[in-house]
């Protein structure tokens, strides 16, 4: 099943999740072409055996050339702006980068007759969910422009499937975290995500971590999230790709939530990091960040059932330990 050797175009393959998936694809025997503008990604994060093309997704001519010069069997689309907080300051950047660029990519794929697509989607689609854990068919009502920019892509994909026969998977990540190896990890600039921000304090780079909001309707007043190890996320991409490849022409889209089904509050994450790092990690209670839903916890039963996915690292301590190893060994990320 899914044994065919494929050549996969990985947009955003120089980024945190894309680079880990690129590595896994290579290990599974596939060929990888990374397409990245390196605005957020890192050349050093691209696996050595992958081809790297530096380019802009908005550049349709360049994309056409990429597809013309190689036989591409599938596209995995990671390239995007990801900071929900930023999207509430400059939504236009998110609709341009995440929505408009996805459309250009899909048009280029159609022209090149590439039919398999794996989309990097997000829990931010759900906004403030009505129930927990969240299932795939629950209402999609993003509370930030980031989530909306990705929801619009999911909507386009449904029409491309119906009208053009595109076979796609949309993987809705909850909070990706951890490192796949001590030399491959999260290196955003600037860093806004909770776990790396906490670890910057443990490294002595900043003095405290801000807790954004302590008056949420949650047990300790801080936001609750479902943290998932990046390697577990990566494996889901391979399972999805192989399932798409095996599927019949008119098979239904594969839409899956990806999390561990367990929520941790911001304070609980800080507590786990204190244990892992043996650092006191001072916190400052700060106002809410715009657009943050109170609780996001996934039900991943569907992907477990359909594709046999199972997390290898569901434990938050293990996730934080792997991130801590990476940040301690490479405190400057990929910068040398
Ligand atoms: N937080 C803090 N202090 C910080 C950073 C974050 O209190 O310094 C809080 C946030 O307010 C939020 C929680 O920690 O409540 C997690 O925040 P992150 O920024 O780490 O992650 P988000 O939940 O905002 O968003 C992440 C990804 C998105 C993805 C989303 C899905 O950035 O791409 O998870 O849940 F869509």
mmCIF file of C-alpha atoms and ligand atoms in Angstrom:
data_model
loop_
_atom_site.group_PDB
_atom_site.id
_atom_site.type_symbol
_atom_site.label_atom_id
_atom_site.label_comp_id
_atom_site.label_asym_id
_atom_site.label_seq_id
_atom_site.Cartn_x
_atom_site.Cartn_y
_atom_site.Cartn_z
ATOM 1 C CA UNK A 1 0.000 0.000 0.000
ATOM 2 C CA UNK A 2 1.355 3.395 -0.952
ATOM 3 C CA UNK A 3 4.597 1.751 -2.000
ATOM 4 C CA UNK A 4 5.093 3.726 -5.194
ATOM 5 C CA UNK A 5 8.093 5.998 -5.140
ATOM 6 C CA UNK A 6 6.816 9.524 -5.618
ATOM 7 C CA UNK A 7 8.363 12.892 -6.290
ATOM 8 C CA UNK A 8 6.762 15.319 -3.868
ATOM 9 C CA UNK A 9 6.868 19.096 -4.052
ATOM 10 C CA UNK A 10 7.022 20.386 -0.482
ATOM 11 C CA UNK A 11 6.252 24.092 -0.216
ATOM 12 C CA UNK A 12 7.595 25.536 3.004
ATOM 13 C CA UNK A 13 9.990 22.600 3.295
ATOM 14 C CA UNK A 14 12.572 24.863 4.938
ATOM 15 C CA UNK A 15 10.182 25.541 7.823
ATOM 16 C CA UNK A 16 9.579 23.802 11.121
ATOM 17 C CA UNK A 17 7.006 21.176 10.136
ATOM 18 C CA UNK A 18 7.737 21.064 6.396
ATOM 19 C CA UNK A 19 11.388 20.177 6.939
ATOM 20 C CA UNK A 20 10.519 17.287 9.251
ATOM 21 C CA UNK A 21 7.996 15.944 6.745
ATOM 22 C CA UNK A 22 10.555 16.329 3.927
ATOM 23 C CA UNK A 23 12.965 14.197 5.940
ATOM 24 C CA UNK A 24 10.328 11.532 6.576
ATOM 25 C CA UNK A 25 9.416 11.443 2.883
ATOM 26 C CA UNK A 26 13.048 10.846 1.969
ATOM 27 C CA UNK A 27 13.341 8.120 4.568
ATOM 28 C CA UNK A 28 10.273 6.442 3.101
ATOM 29 C CA UNK A 29 12.020 6.357 -0.286
ATOM 30 C CA UNK A 30 10.310 9.315 -1.959
ATOM 31 C CA UNK A 31 12.033 12.164 -3.759
ATOM 32 C CA UNK A 32 11.580 15.656 -2.416
ATOM 33 C CA UNK A 33 11.623 19.043 -4.093
ATOM 34 C CA UNK A 34 11.402 21.864 -1.553
ATOM 35 C CA UNK A 35 9.934 25.175 -2.728
ATOM 36 C CA UNK A 36 10.475 27.944 -0.205
ATOM 37 C CA UNK A 37 11.125 31.680 -0.291
ATOM 38 C CA UNK A 38 13.258 31.403 2.866
ATOM 39 C CA UNK A 39 11.428 34.389 4.362
ATOM 40 C CA UNK A 40 10.727 32.364 7.501
ATOM 41 C CA UNK A 41 12.406 29.061 6.710
ATOM 42 C CA UNK A 42 16.069 28.123 6.880
ATOM 43 C CA UNK A 43 18.238 26.738 4.124
ATOM 44 C CA UNK A 44 19.988 24.588 6.757
ATOM 45 C CA UNK A 45 16.687 22.949 7.730
ATOM 46 C CA UNK A 46 16.190 21.473 4.243
ATOM 47 C CA UNK A 47 17.314 17.821 4.222
ATOM 48 C CA UNK A 48 20.518 17.261 2.286
ATOM 49 C CA UNK A 49 18.976 14.845 -0.179
ATOM 50 C CA UNK A 50 16.167 17.196 -1.125
ATOM 51 C CA UNK A 51 16.326 19.618 -4.020
ATOM 52 C CA UNK A 52 15.773 23.217 -2.853
ATOM 53 C CA UNK A 53 14.136 25.763 -5.127
ATOM 54 C CA UNK A 54 14.046 29.281 -3.727
ATOM 55 C CA UNK A 55 11.004 31.030 -5.115
ATOM 56 C CA UNK A 56 7.725 32.801 -4.490
ATOM 57 C CA UNK A 57 4.413 30.982 -4.672
ATOM 58 C CA UNK A 58 2.903 34.149 -6.111
ATOM 59 C CA UNK A 59 5.159 33.696 -9.144
ATOM 60 C CA UNK A 60 2.977 31.541 -11.388
ATOM 61 C CA UNK A 61 5.578 31.438 -14.172
ATOM 62 C CA UNK A 62 8.147 30.023 -11.809
ATOM 63 C CA UNK A 63 5.708 27.395 -10.552
ATOM 64 C CA UNK A 64 4.826 26.408 -14.113
ATOM 65 C CA UNK A 65 8.502 25.996 -14.848
ATOM 66 C CA UNK A 66 8.999 23.848 -11.737
ATOM 67 C CA UNK A 67 6.186 21.533 -12.837
ATOM 68 C CA UNK A 68 7.345 21.513 -16.465
ATOM 69 C CA UNK A 69 10.912 20.505 -15.702
ATOM 70 C CA UNK A 70 10.092 17.648 -13.325
ATOM 71 C CA UNK A 71 7.499 14.963 -12.962
ATOM 72 C CA UNK A 72 5.774 15.887 -9.697
ATOM 73 C CA UNK A 73 3.351 13.296 -8.327
ATOM 74 C CA UNK A 74 2.049 15.171 -5.308
ATOM 75 C CA UNK A 75 2.232 18.511 -3.537
ATOM 76 C CA UNK A 76 2.413 19.067 0.190
ATOM 77 C CA UNK A 77 1.680 22.669 1.026
ATOM 78 C CA UNK A 78 3.177 24.041 4.251
ATOM 79 C CA UNK A 79 4.315 27.509 3.177
ATOM 80 C CA UNK A 80 2.216 30.004 5.127
ATOM 81 C CA UNK A 81 2.211 32.670 7.772
ATOM 82 C CA UNK A 82 1.288 30.994 11.036
ATOM 83 C CA UNK A 83 1.035 33.489 13.871
ATOM 84 C CA UNK A 84 -2.567 33.899 14.884
ATOM 85 C CA UNK A 85 -1.746 37.005 16.957
ATOM 86 C CA UNK A 86 -0.045 38.714 13.980
ATOM 87 C CA UNK A 87 -3.051 37.985 11.786
ATOM 88 C CA UNK A 88 -5.112 40.287 13.986
ATOM 89 C CA UNK A 89 -2.783 43.159 13.146
ATOM 90 C CA UNK A 90 -2.226 42.577 9.432
ATOM 91 C CA UNK A 91 -4.954 40.248 8.079
ATOM 92 C CA UNK A 92 -4.122 41.279 4.502
ATOM 93 C CA UNK A 93 -0.737 39.539 4.759
ATOM 94 C CA UNK A 94 -2.478 36.300 5.700
ATOM 95 C CA UNK A 95 -5.059 36.417 2.932
ATOM 96 C CA UNK A 96 -2.303 37.212 0.434
ATOM 97 C CA UNK A 97 0.201 34.597 1.612
ATOM 98 C CA UNK A 98 -2.075 31.846 2.769
ATOM 99 C CA UNK A 99 -5.169 32.135 0.609
ATOM 100 C CA UNK A 100 -4.133 33.822 -2.647
ATOM 101 C CA UNK A 101 -0.830 31.918 -2.900
ATOM 102 C CA UNK A 102 -2.604 28.605 -2.320
ATOM 103 C CA UNK A 103 -4.890 29.405 -5.233
ATOM 104 C CA UNK A 104 -1.927 30.144 -7.503
ATOM 105 C CA UNK A 105 -0.335 26.866 -6.478
ATOM 106 C CA UNK A 106 -3.556 24.937 -7.119
ATOM 107 C CA UNK A 107 -3.932 26.534 -10.548
ATOM 108 C CA UNK A 108 -0.377 25.591 -11.448
ATOM 109 C CA UNK A 109 -1.013 22.027 -10.249
ATOM 110 C CA UNK A 110 -4.157 21.792 -12.333
ATOM 111 C CA UNK A 111 -2.329 22.992 -15.419
ATOM 112 C CA UNK A 112 0.381 20.403 -14.802
ATOM 113 C CA UNK A 113 -2.228 17.689 -14.093
ATOM 114 C CA UNK A 114 -0.913 16.979 -10.609
ATOM 115 C CA UNK A 115 -3.803 15.481 -8.670
ATOM 116 C CA UNK A 116 -2.573 14.777 -5.133
ATOM 117 C CA UNK A 117 -2.457 17.527 -2.524
ATOM 118 C CA UNK A 118 -1.805 17.497 1.211
ATOM 119 C CA UNK A 119 -2.733 20.732 2.959
ATOM 120 C CA UNK A 120 -1.327 22.029 6.200
ATOM 121 C CA UNK A 121 -4.501 23.168 7.934
ATOM 122 C CA UNK A 122 -5.153 24.217 11.492
ATOM 123 C CA UNK A 123 -7.256 23.942 14.620
ATOM 124 C CA UNK A 124 -7.712 27.702 14.294
ATOM 125 C CA UNK A 125 -10.538 26.877 11.839
ATOM 126 C CA UNK A 126 -12.782 25.992 14.757
ATOM 127 C CA UNK A 127 -12.612 29.254 16.704
ATOM 128 C CA UNK A 128 -14.320 28.804 20.068
ATOM 129 C CA UNK A 129 -15.651 25.266 19.787
ATOM 130 C CA UNK A 130 -19.029 24.263 21.146
ATOM 131 C CA UNK A 131 -17.732 20.974 22.465
ATOM 132 C CA UNK A 132 -14.494 19.286 23.385
ATOM 133 C CA UNK A 133 -12.746 17.282 22.023
ATOM 134 C CA UNK A 134 -13.354 18.797 18.605
ATOM 135 C CA UNK A 135 -14.443 16.526 15.771
ATOM 136 C CA UNK A 136 -13.905 17.179 12.079
ATOM 137 C CA UNK A 137 -17.541 18.008 11.314
ATOM 138 C CA UNK A 138 -17.894 20.562 14.109
ATOM 139 C CA UNK A 139 -18.698 24.147 13.057
ATOM 140 C CA UNK A 140 -15.882 26.126 11.459
ATOM 141 C CA UNK A 141 -15.928 29.646 12.881
ATOM 142 C CA UNK A 142 -12.403 31.061 13.137
ATOM 143 C CA UNK A 143 -11.792 33.803 15.693
ATOM 144 C CA UNK A 144 -8.717 35.118 13.920
ATOM 145 C CA UNK A 145 -7.787 36.036 10.365
ATOM 146 C CA UNK A 146 -5.143 33.315 10.288
ATOM 147 C CA UNK A 147 -7.815 30.645 10.758
ATOM 148 C CA UNK A 148 -10.040 32.329 8.172
ATOM 149 C CA UNK A 149 -7.201 32.450 5.630
ATOM 150 C CA UNK A 150 -6.798 28.673 5.953
ATOM 151 C CA UNK A 151 -10.538 27.965 6.021
ATOM 152 C CA UNK A 152 -10.868 29.700 2.661
ATOM 153 C CA UNK A 153 -8.288 27.277 1.264
ATOM 154 C CA UNK A 154 -10.209 24.297 2.617
ATOM 155 C CA UNK A 155 -13.314 25.647 0.905
ATOM 156 C CA UNK A 156 -11.475 26.030 -2.403
ATOM 157 C CA UNK A 157 -10.143 22.503 -2.085
ATOM 158 C CA UNK A 158 -13.654 21.084 -1.753
ATOM 159 C CA UNK A 159 -14.649 22.738 -5.042
ATOM 160 C CA UNK A 160 -11.441 21.694 -6.793
ATOM 161 C CA UNK A 161 -12.174 18.149 -5.692
ATOM 162 C CA UNK A 162 -15.745 18.267 -6.941
ATOM 163 C CA UNK A 163 -15.029 20.022 -10.210
ATOM 164 C CA UNK A 164 -11.470 19.050 -11.136
ATOM 165 C CA UNK A 165 -11.088 15.709 -9.332
ATOM 166 C CA UNK A 166 -8.311 16.933 -7.054
ATOM 167 C CA UNK A 167 -7.524 14.264 -4.445
ATOM 168 C CA UNK A 168 -6.585 15.972 -1.226
ATOM 169 C CA UNK A 169 -5.988 15.640 2.463
ATOM 170 C CA UNK A 170 -6.400 18.502 4.880
ATOM 171 C CA UNK A 171 -4.624 17.983 8.173
ATOM 172 C CA UNK A 172 -5.757 20.297 10.913
ATOM 173 C CA UNK A 173 -2.915 20.568 13.348
ATOM 174 C CA UNK A 174 -3.518 21.526 16.904
ATOM 175 C CA UNK A 175 -0.356 22.844 18.617
ATOM 176 C CA UNK A 176 2.728 21.451 16.927
ATOM 177 C CA UNK A 177 5.656 21.260 19.330
ATOM 178 C CA UNK A 178 8.877 19.410 20.117
ATOM 179 C CA UNK A 179 11.843 18.499 17.970
ATOM 180 C CA UNK A 180 12.312 15.475 15.735
ATOM 181 C CA UNK A 181 16.086 15.457 16.362
ATOM 182 C CA UNK A 182 18.463 17.491 18.516
ATOM 183 C CA UNK A 183 19.614 19.268 15.334
ATOM 184 C CA UNK A 184 16.227 19.901 13.737
ATOM 185 C CA UNK A 185 13.655 22.008 15.532
ATOM 186 C CA UNK A 186 11.495 25.085 15.817
ATOM 187 C CA UNK A 187 13.265 28.336 14.900
ATOM 188 C CA UNK A 188 10.803 31.114 14.230
ATOM 189 C CA UNK A 189 12.002 34.672 14.058
ATOM 190 C CA UNK A 190 10.567 36.333 16.054
ATOM 191 C CA UNK A 191 9.354 33.430 18.155
ATOM 192 C CA UNK A 192 5.774 33.750 19.394
ATOM 193 C CA UNK A 193 4.934 30.163 20.338
ATOM 194 C CA UNK A 194 4.536 29.245 23.963
ATOM 195 C CA UNK A 195 6.982 26.357 24.412
ATOM 196 C CA UNK A 196 9.994 27.982 22.678
ATOM 197 C CA UNK A 197 9.239 31.268 24.484
ATOM 198 C CA UNK A 198 9.326 29.431 27.801
ATOM 199 C CA UNK A 199 12.579 27.709 26.847
ATOM 200 C CA UNK A 200 14.149 31.066 25.968
ATOM 201 C CA UNK A 201 13.658 31.964 29.622
ATOM 202 C CA UNK A 202 15.258 28.687 30.720
ATOM 203 C CA UNK A 203 18.226 29.494 28.464
ATOM 204 C CA UNK A 204 18.597 32.852 30.186
ATOM 205 C CA UNK A 205 17.797 34.782 27.007
ATOM 206 C CA UNK A 206 14.740 36.470 28.449
ATOM 207 C CA UNK A 207 13.788 37.030 32.052
ATOM 208 C CA UNK A 208 10.213 35.898 32.132
ATOM 209 C CA UNK A 209 7.393 34.546 30.027
ATOM 210 C CA UNK A 210 4.144 36.473 29.641
ATOM 211 C CA UNK A 211 0.940 34.597 30.275
ATOM 212 C CA UNK A 212 -1.538 36.082 27.824
ATOM 213 C CA UNK A 213 -4.816 36.124 29.697
ATOM 214 C CA UNK A 214 -5.671 34.694 33.105
ATOM 215 C CA UNK A 215 -9.430 35.274 32.981
ATOM 216 C CA UNK A 216 -10.460 32.626 30.464
ATOM 217 C CA UNK A 217 -13.287 30.229 31.397
ATOM 218 C CA UNK A 218 -10.821 27.403 32.085
ATOM 219 C CA UNK A 219 -9.841 25.695 35.376
ATOM 220 C CA UNK A 220 -6.854 27.988 36.029
ATOM 221 C CA UNK A 221 -7.941 30.936 33.855
ATOM 222 C CA UNK A 222 -5.308 30.406 31.141
ATOM 223 C CA UNK A 223 -5.806 29.027 27.632
ATOM 224 C CA UNK A 224 -5.842 25.291 27.108
ATOM 225 C CA UNK A 225 -4.167 23.705 24.079
ATOM 226 C CA UNK A 226 -3.516 20.213 22.708
ATOM 227 C CA UNK A 227 0.224 19.855 22.023
ATOM 228 C CA UNK A 228 1.329 17.325 19.417
ATOM 229 C CA UNK A 229 4.879 16.197 18.681
ATOM 230 C CA UNK A 230 6.134 17.293 15.275
ATOM 231 C CA UNK A 231 7.257 13.752 14.394
ATOM 232 C CA UNK A 232 3.761 12.427 15.078
ATOM 233 C CA UNK A 233 2.389 15.148 12.817
ATOM 234 C CA UNK A 234 4.905 14.256 10.135
ATOM 235 C CA UNK A 235 3.903 10.614 10.116
ATOM 236 C CA UNK A 236 0.293 11.571 9.574
ATOM 237 C CA UNK A 237 1.353 13.315 6.357
ATOM 238 C CA UNK A 238 2.920 10.171 4.983
ATOM 239 C CA UNK A 239 -0.111 8.096 5.889
ATOM 240 C CA UNK A 240 -2.351 10.659 4.187
ATOM 241 C CA UNK A 241 -0.193 10.794 1.071
ATOM 242 C CA UNK A 242 -0.126 7.017 0.737
ATOM 243 C CA UNK A 243 -3.881 6.813 1.296
ATOM 244 C CA UNK A 244 -4.472 9.407 -1.427
ATOM 245 C CA UNK A 245 -2.262 7.510 -3.782
ATOM 246 C CA UNK A 246 -4.081 4.250 -3.113
ATOM 247 C CA UNK A 247 -7.512 5.847 -3.317
ATOM 248 C CA UNK A 248 -9.821 5.659 -6.277
ATOM 249 C CA UNK A 249 -10.217 8.654 -8.579
ATOM 250 C CA UNK A 250 -13.427 9.920 -6.993
ATOM 251 C CA UNK A 251 -12.641 9.035 -3.395
ATOM 252 C CA UNK A 252 -13.632 11.482 -0.695
ATOM 253 C CA UNK A 253 -11.223 14.077 0.665
ATOM 254 C CA UNK A 254 -9.304 13.103 3.786
ATOM 255 C CA UNK A 255 -9.952 15.697 6.464
ATOM 256 C CA UNK A 256 -8.425 15.024 9.848
ATOM 257 C CA UNK A 257 -7.847 16.712 13.175
ATOM 258 C CA UNK A 258 -4.425 16.019 14.614
ATOM 259 C CA UNK A 259 -3.807 16.272 18.320
ATOM 260 C CA UNK A 260 -3.419 14.065 21.347
ATOM 261 C CA UNK A 261 -6.879 14.642 22.745
ATOM 262 C CA UNK A 262 -5.464 16.111 25.928
ATOM 263 C CA UNK A 263 -5.461 19.756 26.957
ATOM 264 C CA UNK A 264 -2.839 21.642 28.937
ATOM 265 C CA UNK A 265 -3.223 25.179 30.233
ATOM 266 C CA UNK A 266 -0.481 27.779 29.770
ATOM 267 C CA UNK A 267 0.329 27.452 33.481
ATOM 268 C CA UNK A 268 0.565 23.665 33.187
ATOM 269 C CA UNK A 269 2.969 23.961 30.261
ATOM 270 C CA UNK A 270 5.146 26.326 32.311
ATOM 271 C CA UNK A 271 5.068 23.828 35.187
ATOM 272 C CA UNK A 272 6.171 20.947 32.945
ATOM 273 C CA UNK A 273 8.978 23.108 31.532
ATOM 274 C CA UNK A 274 10.140 23.959 35.055
ATOM 275 C CA UNK A 275 10.512 20.239 35.757
ATOM 276 C CA UNK A 276 12.275 19.526 32.460
ATOM 277 C CA UNK A 277 14.708 22.433 32.661
ATOM 278 C CA UNK A 278 15.120 22.793 36.439
ATOM 279 C CA UNK A 279 14.736 26.547 35.908
ATOM 280 C CA UNK A 280 12.191 28.569 37.929
ATOM 281 C CA UNK A 281 10.788 30.246 34.751
ATOM 282 C CA UNK A 282 9.255 33.422 36.174
ATOM 283 C CA UNK A 283 5.919 34.430 34.655
ATOM 284 C CA UNK A 284 4.136 37.747 34.291
ATOM 285 C CA UNK A 285 0.381 37.736 34.007
ATOM 286 C CA UNK A 286 -0.533 39.872 31.016
ATOM 287 C CA UNK A 287 -3.677 40.831 29.091
ATOM 288 C CA UNK A 288 -5.255 38.444 26.585
ATOM 289 C CA UNK A 289 -3.811 38.208 23.073
ATOM 290 C CA UNK A 290 -6.401 39.115 20.427
ATOM 291 C CA UNK A 291 -8.090 36.200 18.685
ATOM 292 C CA UNK A 292 -7.063 33.413 21.098
ATOM 293 C CA UNK A 293 -9.778 30.795 21.703
ATOM 294 C CA UNK A 294 -9.970 29.567 25.314
ATOM 295 C CA UNK A 295 -9.750 25.811 24.688
ATOM 296 C CA UNK A 296 -8.633 23.769 21.651
ATOM 297 C CA UNK A 297 -8.495 20.010 22.084
ATOM 298 C CA UNK A 298 -8.660 17.582 19.180
ATOM 299 C CA UNK A 299 -10.447 14.371 18.680
ATOM 300 C CA UNK A 300 -8.147 12.429 16.359
ATOM 301 C CA UNK A 301 -10.304 9.329 16.362
ATOM 302 C CA UNK A 302 -11.026 9.662 12.655
ATOM 303 C CA UNK A 303 -7.408 9.464 11.490
ATOM 304 C CA UNK A 304 -6.720 6.694 13.994
ATOM 305 C CA UNK A 305 -9.655 4.735 12.605
ATOM 306 C CA UNK A 306 -9.153 5.439 8.903
ATOM 307 C CA UNK A 307 -5.360 5.443 8.571
ATOM 308 C CA UNK A 308 -4.198 3.700 11.743
ATOM 309 C CA UNK A 309 -2.329 6.806 12.943
ATOM 310 C CA UNK A 310 -1.103 6.731 16.517
ATOM 311 C CA UNK A 311 1.059 9.235 18.335
ATOM 312 C CA UNK A 312 4.422 7.910 19.534
ATOM 313 C CA UNK A 313 5.046 10.892 21.813
ATOM 314 C CA UNK A 314 1.716 11.887 23.353
ATOM 315 C CA UNK A 315 3.266 12.874 26.677
ATOM 316 C CA UNK A 316 3.790 16.648 27.129
ATOM 317 C CA UNK A 317 6.951 16.134 29.184
ATOM 318 C CA UNK A 318 8.524 14.121 26.351
ATOM 319 C CA UNK A 319 7.519 16.821 23.873
ATOM 320 C CA UNK A 320 9.048 19.599 25.990
ATOM 321 C CA UNK A 321 12.186 17.503 26.623
ATOM 322 C CA UNK A 322 12.757 17.068 22.902
ATOM 323 C CA UNK A 323 12.313 20.816 22.332
ATOM 324 C CA UNK A 324 14.647 21.563 25.245
ATOM 325 C CA UNK A 325 17.357 19.312 23.765
ATOM 326 C CA UNK A 326 17.182 21.205 20.465
ATOM 327 C CA UNK A 327 17.169 24.665 22.063
ATOM 328 C CA UNK A 328 20.048 23.804 24.375
ATOM 329 C CA UNK A 329 22.210 22.392 21.608
ATOM 330 C CA UNK A 330 21.308 25.080 19.062
ATOM 331 C CA UNK A 331 20.259 28.131 21.091
ATOM 332 C CA UNK A 332 20.556 30.291 17.966
ATOM 333 C CA UNK A 333 18.391 27.968 15.892
ATOM 334 C CA UNK A 334 19.855 27.408 12.440
ATOM 335 C CA UNK A 335 22.006 30.548 12.595
ATOM 336 C CA UNK A 336 25.626 29.599 12.865
HETATM 337 N N1 LIG B 1 0.981 32.158 25.053
HETATM 338 C C1 LIG B 1 1.361 32.824 26.193
HETATM 339 N N2 LIG B 1 2.583 33.438 26.199
HETATM 340 C C2 LIG B 1 3.431 33.409 25.124
HETATM 341 C C3 LIG B 1 3.029 32.714 23.968
HETATM 342 C C4 LIG B 1 1.791 32.100 23.965
HETATM 343 O O1 LIG B 1 0.635 32.887 27.174
HETATM 344 O O2 LIG B 1 4.516 33.996 25.212
HETATM 345 C C5 LIG B 1 -0.313 31.481 25.049
HETATM 346 C C6 LIG B 1 -1.225 31.908 23.914
HETATM 347 O O3 LIG B 1 -1.956 33.048 24.263
HETATM 348 C C7 LIG B 1 -2.057 30.662 23.714
HETATM 349 C C8 LIG B 1 -1.108 29.513 24.077
HETATM 350 O O4 LIG B 1 -0.078 30.114 24.845
HETATM 351 O O5 LIG B 1 -3.107 30.657 24.625
HETATM 352 C C9 LIG B 1 -0.498 28.857 22.872
HETATM 353 O O6 LIG B 1 0.000 29.872 22.029
HETATM 354 P P1 LIG B 1 0.904 29.587 20.751
HETATM 355 O O7 LIG B 1 1.251 30.911 20.173
HETATM 356 O O8 LIG B 1 2.022 28.674 21.130
HETATM 357 O O9 LIG B 1 -0.053 28.780 19.811
HETATM 358 P P2 LIG B 1 -1.510 29.138 19.263
HETATM 359 O O10 LIG B 1 -2.454 28.223 19.994
HETATM 360 O O11 LIG B 1 -1.819 30.572 19.279
HETATM 361 O O12 LIG B 1 -1.388 28.788 17.734
HETATM 362 C C10 LIG B 1 -0.783 27.625 17.292
HETATM 363 C C11 LIG B 1 -0.114 27.879 15.945
HETATM 364 C C12 LIG B 1 -1.114 28.056 14.873
HETATM 365 C C13 LIG B 1 -2.124 26.959 14.926
HETATM 366 C C14 LIG B 1 -2.739 26.879 16.275
HETATM 367 C C15 LIG B 1 -3.753 25.788 16.339
HETATM 368 O O13 LIG B 1 0.671 29.045 15.981
HETATM 369 O O14 LIG B 1 -0.452 28.024 13.637
HETATM 370 O O15 LIG B 1 -1.721 26.630 17.212
HETATM 371 O O16 LIG B 1 -4.227 25.629 17.624
HETATM 372 F F1 LIG B 1 -3.096 27.175 14.043
#
